[in-house]
Short mmCIF file of C-alpha atoms in Angstrom, two decimals:
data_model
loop_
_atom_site.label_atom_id
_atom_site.label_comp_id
_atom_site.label_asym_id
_atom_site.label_seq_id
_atom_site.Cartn_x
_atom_site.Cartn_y
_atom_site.Cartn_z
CA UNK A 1 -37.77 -4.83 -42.03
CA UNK A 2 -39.89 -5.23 -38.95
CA UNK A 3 -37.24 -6.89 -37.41
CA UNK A 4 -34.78 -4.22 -37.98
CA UNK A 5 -37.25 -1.81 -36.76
CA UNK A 6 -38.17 -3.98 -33.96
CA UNK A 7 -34.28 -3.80 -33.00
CA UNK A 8 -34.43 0.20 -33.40
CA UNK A 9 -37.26 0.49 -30.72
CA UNK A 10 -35.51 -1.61 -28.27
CA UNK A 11 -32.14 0.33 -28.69
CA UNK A 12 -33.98 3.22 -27.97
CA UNK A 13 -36.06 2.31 -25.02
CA UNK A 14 -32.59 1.11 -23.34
CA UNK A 15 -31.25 4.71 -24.15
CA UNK A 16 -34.45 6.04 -22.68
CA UNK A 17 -34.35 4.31 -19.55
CA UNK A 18 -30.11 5.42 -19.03
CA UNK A 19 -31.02 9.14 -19.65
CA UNK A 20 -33.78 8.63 -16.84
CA UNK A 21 -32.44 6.73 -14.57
CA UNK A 22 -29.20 9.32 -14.62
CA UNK A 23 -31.67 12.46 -15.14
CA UNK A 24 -33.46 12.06 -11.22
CA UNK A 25 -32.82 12.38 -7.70
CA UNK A 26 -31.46 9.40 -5.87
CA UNK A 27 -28.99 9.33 -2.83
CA UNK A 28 -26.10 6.52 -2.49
CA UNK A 29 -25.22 5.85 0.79
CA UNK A 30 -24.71 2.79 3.64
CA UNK A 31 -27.28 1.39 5.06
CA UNK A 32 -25.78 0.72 8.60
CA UNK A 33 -21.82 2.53 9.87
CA UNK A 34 -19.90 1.14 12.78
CA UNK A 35 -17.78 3.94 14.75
CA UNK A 36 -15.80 3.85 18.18
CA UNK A 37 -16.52 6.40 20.64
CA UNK A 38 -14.28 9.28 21.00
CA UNK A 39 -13.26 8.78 16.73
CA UNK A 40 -14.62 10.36 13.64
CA UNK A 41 -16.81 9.01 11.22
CA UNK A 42 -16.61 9.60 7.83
CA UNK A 43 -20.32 8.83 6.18
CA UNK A 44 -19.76 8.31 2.28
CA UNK A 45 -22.76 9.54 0.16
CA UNK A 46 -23.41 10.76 -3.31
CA UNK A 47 -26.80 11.56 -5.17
CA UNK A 48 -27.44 11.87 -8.99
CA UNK A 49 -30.10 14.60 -9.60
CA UNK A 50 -32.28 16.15 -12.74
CA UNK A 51 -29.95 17.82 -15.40
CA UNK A 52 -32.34 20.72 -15.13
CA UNK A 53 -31.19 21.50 -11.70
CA UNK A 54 -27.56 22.32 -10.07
CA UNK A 55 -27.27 21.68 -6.69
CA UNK A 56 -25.87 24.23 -4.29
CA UNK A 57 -26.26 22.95 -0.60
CA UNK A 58 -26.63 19.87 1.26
CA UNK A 59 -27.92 19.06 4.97
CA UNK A 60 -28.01 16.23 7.06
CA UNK A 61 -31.09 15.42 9.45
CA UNK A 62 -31.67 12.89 11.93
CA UNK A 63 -34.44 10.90 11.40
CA UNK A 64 -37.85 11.41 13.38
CA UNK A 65 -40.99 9.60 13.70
CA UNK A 66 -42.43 12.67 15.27
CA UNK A 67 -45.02 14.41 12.40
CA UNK A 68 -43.15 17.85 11.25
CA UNK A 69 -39.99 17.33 13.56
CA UNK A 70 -36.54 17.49 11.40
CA UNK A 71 -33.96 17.61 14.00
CA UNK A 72 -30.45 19.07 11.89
CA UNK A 73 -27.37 17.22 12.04
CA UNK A 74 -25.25 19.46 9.82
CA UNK A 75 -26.50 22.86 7.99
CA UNK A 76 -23.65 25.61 6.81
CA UNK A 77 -26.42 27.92 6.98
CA UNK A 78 -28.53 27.45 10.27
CA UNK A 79 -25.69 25.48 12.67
CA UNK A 80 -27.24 27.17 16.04
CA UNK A 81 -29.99 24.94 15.06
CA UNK A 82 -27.99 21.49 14.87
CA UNK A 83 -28.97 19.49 17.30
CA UNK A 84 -26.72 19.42 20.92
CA UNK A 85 -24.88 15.90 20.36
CA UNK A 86 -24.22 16.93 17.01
CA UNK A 87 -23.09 20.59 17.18
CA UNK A 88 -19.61 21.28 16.33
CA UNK A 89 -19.45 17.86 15.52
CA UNK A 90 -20.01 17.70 11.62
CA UNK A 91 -18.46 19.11 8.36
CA UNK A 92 -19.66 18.21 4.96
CA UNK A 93 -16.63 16.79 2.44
CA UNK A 94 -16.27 16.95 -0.89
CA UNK A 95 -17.81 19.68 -3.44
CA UNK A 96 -21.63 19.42 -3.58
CA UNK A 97 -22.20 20.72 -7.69
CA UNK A 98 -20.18 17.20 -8.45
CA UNK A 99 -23.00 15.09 -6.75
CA UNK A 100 -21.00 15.06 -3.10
CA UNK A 101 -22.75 14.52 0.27
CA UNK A 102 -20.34 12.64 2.31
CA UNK A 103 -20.23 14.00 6.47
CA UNK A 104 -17.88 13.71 8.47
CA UNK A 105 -18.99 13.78 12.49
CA UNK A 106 -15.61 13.78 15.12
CA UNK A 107 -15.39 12.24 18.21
CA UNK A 108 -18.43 10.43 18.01
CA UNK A 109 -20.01 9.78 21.33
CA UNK A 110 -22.51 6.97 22.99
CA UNK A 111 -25.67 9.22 22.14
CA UNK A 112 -25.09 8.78 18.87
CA UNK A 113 -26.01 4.79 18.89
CA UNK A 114 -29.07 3.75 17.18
CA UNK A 115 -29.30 7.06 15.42
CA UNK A 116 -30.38 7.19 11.56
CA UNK A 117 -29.38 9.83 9.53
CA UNK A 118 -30.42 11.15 5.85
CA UNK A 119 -29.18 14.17 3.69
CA UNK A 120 -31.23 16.39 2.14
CA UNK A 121 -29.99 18.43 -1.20
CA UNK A 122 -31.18 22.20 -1.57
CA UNK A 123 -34.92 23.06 -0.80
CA UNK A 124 -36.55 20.57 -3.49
CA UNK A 125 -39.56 18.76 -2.96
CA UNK A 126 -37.51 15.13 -3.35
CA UNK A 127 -38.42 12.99 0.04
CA UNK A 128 -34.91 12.20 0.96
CA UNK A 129 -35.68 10.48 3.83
CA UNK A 130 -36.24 7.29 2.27
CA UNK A 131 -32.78 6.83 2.32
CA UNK A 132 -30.90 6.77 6.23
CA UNK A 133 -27.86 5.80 7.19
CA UNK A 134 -27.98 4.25 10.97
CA UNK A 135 -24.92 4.21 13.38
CA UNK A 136 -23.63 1.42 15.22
CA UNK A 137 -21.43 3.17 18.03
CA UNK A 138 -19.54 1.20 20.69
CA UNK A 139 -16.77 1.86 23.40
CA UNK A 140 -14.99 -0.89 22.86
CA UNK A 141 -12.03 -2.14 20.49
CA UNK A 142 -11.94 -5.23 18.61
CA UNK A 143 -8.59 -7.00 18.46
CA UNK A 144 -6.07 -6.32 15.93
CA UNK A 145 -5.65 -9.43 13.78
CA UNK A 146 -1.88 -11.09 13.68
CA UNK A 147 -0.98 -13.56 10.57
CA UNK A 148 2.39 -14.80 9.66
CA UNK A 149 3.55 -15.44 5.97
CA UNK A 150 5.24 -18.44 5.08
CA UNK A 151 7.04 -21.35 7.48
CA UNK A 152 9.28 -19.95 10.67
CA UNK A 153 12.33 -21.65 10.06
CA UNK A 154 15.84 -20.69 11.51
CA UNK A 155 17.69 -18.44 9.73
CA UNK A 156 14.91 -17.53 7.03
CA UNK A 157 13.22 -13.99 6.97
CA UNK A 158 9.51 -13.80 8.32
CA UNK A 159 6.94 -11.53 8.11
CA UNK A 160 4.30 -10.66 10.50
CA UNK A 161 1.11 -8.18 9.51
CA UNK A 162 -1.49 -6.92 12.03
CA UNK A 163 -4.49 -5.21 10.84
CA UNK A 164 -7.51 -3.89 11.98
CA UNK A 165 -10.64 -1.78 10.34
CA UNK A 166 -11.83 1.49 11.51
CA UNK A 167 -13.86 4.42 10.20
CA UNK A 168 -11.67 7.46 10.45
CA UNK A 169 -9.06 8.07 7.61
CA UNK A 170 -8.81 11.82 8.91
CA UNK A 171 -7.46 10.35 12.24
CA UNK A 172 -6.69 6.73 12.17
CA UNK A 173 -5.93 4.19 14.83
CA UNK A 174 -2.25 3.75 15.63
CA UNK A 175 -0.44 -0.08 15.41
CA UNK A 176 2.55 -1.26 17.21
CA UNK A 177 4.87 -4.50 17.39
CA UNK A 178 5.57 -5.31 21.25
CA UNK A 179 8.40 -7.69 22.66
CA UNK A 180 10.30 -7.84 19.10
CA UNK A 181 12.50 -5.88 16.85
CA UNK A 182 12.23 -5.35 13.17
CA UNK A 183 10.94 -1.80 11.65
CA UNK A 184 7.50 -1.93 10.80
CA UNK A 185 5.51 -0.33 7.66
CA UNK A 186 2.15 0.57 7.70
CA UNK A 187 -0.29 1.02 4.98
CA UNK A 188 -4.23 2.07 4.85
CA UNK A 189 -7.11 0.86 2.13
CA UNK A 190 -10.28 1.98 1.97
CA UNK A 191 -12.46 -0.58 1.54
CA UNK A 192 -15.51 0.75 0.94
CA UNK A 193 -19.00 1.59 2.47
CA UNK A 194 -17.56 3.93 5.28
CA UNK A 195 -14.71 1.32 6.16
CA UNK A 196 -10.94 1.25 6.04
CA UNK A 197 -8.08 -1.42 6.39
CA UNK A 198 -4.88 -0.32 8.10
CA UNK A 199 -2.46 -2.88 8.00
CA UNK A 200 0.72 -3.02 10.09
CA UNK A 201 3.84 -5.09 8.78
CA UNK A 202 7.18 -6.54 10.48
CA UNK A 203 10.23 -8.48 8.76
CA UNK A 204 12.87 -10.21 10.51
CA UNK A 205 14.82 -13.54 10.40
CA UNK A 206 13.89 -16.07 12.59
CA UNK A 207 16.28 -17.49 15.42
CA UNK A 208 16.38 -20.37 17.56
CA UNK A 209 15.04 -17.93 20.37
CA UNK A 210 12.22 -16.72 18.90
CA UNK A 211 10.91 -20.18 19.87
CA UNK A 212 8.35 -20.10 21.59
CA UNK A 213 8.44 -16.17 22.16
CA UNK A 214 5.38 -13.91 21.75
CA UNK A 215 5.02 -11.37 19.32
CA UNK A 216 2.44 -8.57 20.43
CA UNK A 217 0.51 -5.81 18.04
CA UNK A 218 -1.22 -3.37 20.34
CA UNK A 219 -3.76 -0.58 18.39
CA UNK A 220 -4.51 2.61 19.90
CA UNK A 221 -7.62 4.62 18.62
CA UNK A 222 -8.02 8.29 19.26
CA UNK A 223 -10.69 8.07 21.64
CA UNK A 224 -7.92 6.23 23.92
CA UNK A 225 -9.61 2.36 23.53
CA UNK A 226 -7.06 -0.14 23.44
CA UNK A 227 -6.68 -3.89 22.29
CA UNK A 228 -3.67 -6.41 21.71
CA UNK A 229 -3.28 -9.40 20.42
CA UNK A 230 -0.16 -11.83 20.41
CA UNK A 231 1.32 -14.45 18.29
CA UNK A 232 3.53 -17.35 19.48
CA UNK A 233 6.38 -18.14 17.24
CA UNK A 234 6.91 -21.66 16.58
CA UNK A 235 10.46 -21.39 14.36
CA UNK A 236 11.83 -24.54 12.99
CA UNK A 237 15.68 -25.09 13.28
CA UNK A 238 18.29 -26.09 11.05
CA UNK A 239 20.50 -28.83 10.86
CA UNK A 240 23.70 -28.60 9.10
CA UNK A 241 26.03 -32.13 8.03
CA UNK A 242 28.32 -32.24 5.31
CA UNK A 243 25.45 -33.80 2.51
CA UNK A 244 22.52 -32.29 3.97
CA UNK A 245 20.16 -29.90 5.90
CA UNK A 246 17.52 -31.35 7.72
CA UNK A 247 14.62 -29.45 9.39
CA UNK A 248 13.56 -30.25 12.51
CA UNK A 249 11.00 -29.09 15.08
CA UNK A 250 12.59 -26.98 18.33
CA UNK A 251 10.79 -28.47 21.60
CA UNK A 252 8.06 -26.49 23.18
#
């Protein structure tokens, strides 16, 4: 019996601690957000709060060592009073009453480096700035990364993908194939954690030609940064007699 009741208490406490772990405040958000100047930024957050209260509002601050100082990023209802580099700047996404606090900040500029940033949900006394989000902000592209799929022999299709990540799904990067035919398709993943794959695809069959010849993927991001990288086919060619095909490698 004790056992059994011993069982009942634990079942219990583990209900307990559900309901109150899903019955406070608590904010869900990166910890750090890398952004190219002259893109958006899209900064995913969510919060869980007391069933006793429904949320109605959410603002973003920037975060201040100064005593009493709450500089605004983002407020619906005070945005004279967002600060300069951030004015006109931000939007809030998603619907607030279903737990939704993700910002989105366009064309993100240099003075925005460095800079952590918290929400804050209606006027309760919950310390939200315990939880900041900082921003990693450069000027300059990374290279697109090119892989090929399978062996480059003669005659046999290939595909080529180029891919790069980036933070704005509302404006994404553009990717293009240089110096080679074939129609491309392109496809975007979020990832998670503020971050998104696009990924940039080519197929085409190999020829004797292509030896040797590059194969360029350029990306273009809306803030006008650049970057390319290229590939060097090395196809394989075919040799045709009447009781066999042999494969041999085309000199460099």
């Amino acid at each position: 019996m004790g056992f059994h009741r011993g069982l009942h208490f634990l079942f219990i406490q583990v209900l307990w601690s559900v309901f109150a772990e899903g019955n406070k405040w608590k904010v869900t958000l990166p910890s750090r957000l890398s952004a190219l100047t002259g893109s958006c930024l899209v900064v995913p957050c969510s919060f869980t709060h007391p069933s006793s209260h429904t949320p109605h509002s959410a603002s973003w601050y920037l975060y201040s060592k100064m005593p009493s100082r709450y500089p605004l990023v983002y407020s619906s209802t005070r945005p004279e009073a967002v600060e300069a580099h951030f004015r006109g700047r931000t939007k809030l996404l998603g619907n607030v009453t279903h737990g939704t606090c993700t910002l989105l900040i366009t064309e993100v500029t240099a003075q925005h480096n460095g800079e952590a940033i918290y929400p804050w949900i209606d006027n309760v006394g919950f310390k939200f700035y315990h939880t900041v989000v900082t921003l990693d902000v450069s000027e300059t592209a990374a290279k697109p990364v090119m892989t090929i799929s399978g062996e480059l022999v003669e005659g046999h299709g290939v595909t080529v993908s180029c891919e790069v990540r980036h933070s704005c799904p509302l404006a994404p990067p553009t990717l293009s194939f240089e110096r080679h035919g074939g129609e491309a398709t392109v496809n975007s993943t979020e990832e998670g954690d503020g971050r998104w794959r696009l990924l940039s695809t080519i197929t085409f069959i190999a020829t004797a030609e292509d030896h040797g010849r590059p194969v360029g993927c350029k990306v273009t991001f809306p803030g006008g940064q650049k970057a390319t990288t290229d590939l060097v086919l090395h196809v394989k060619s075919l040799e045709f007699n009447m009781t066999s095909i042999k494969v041999r490698q085309l000199p460099k």
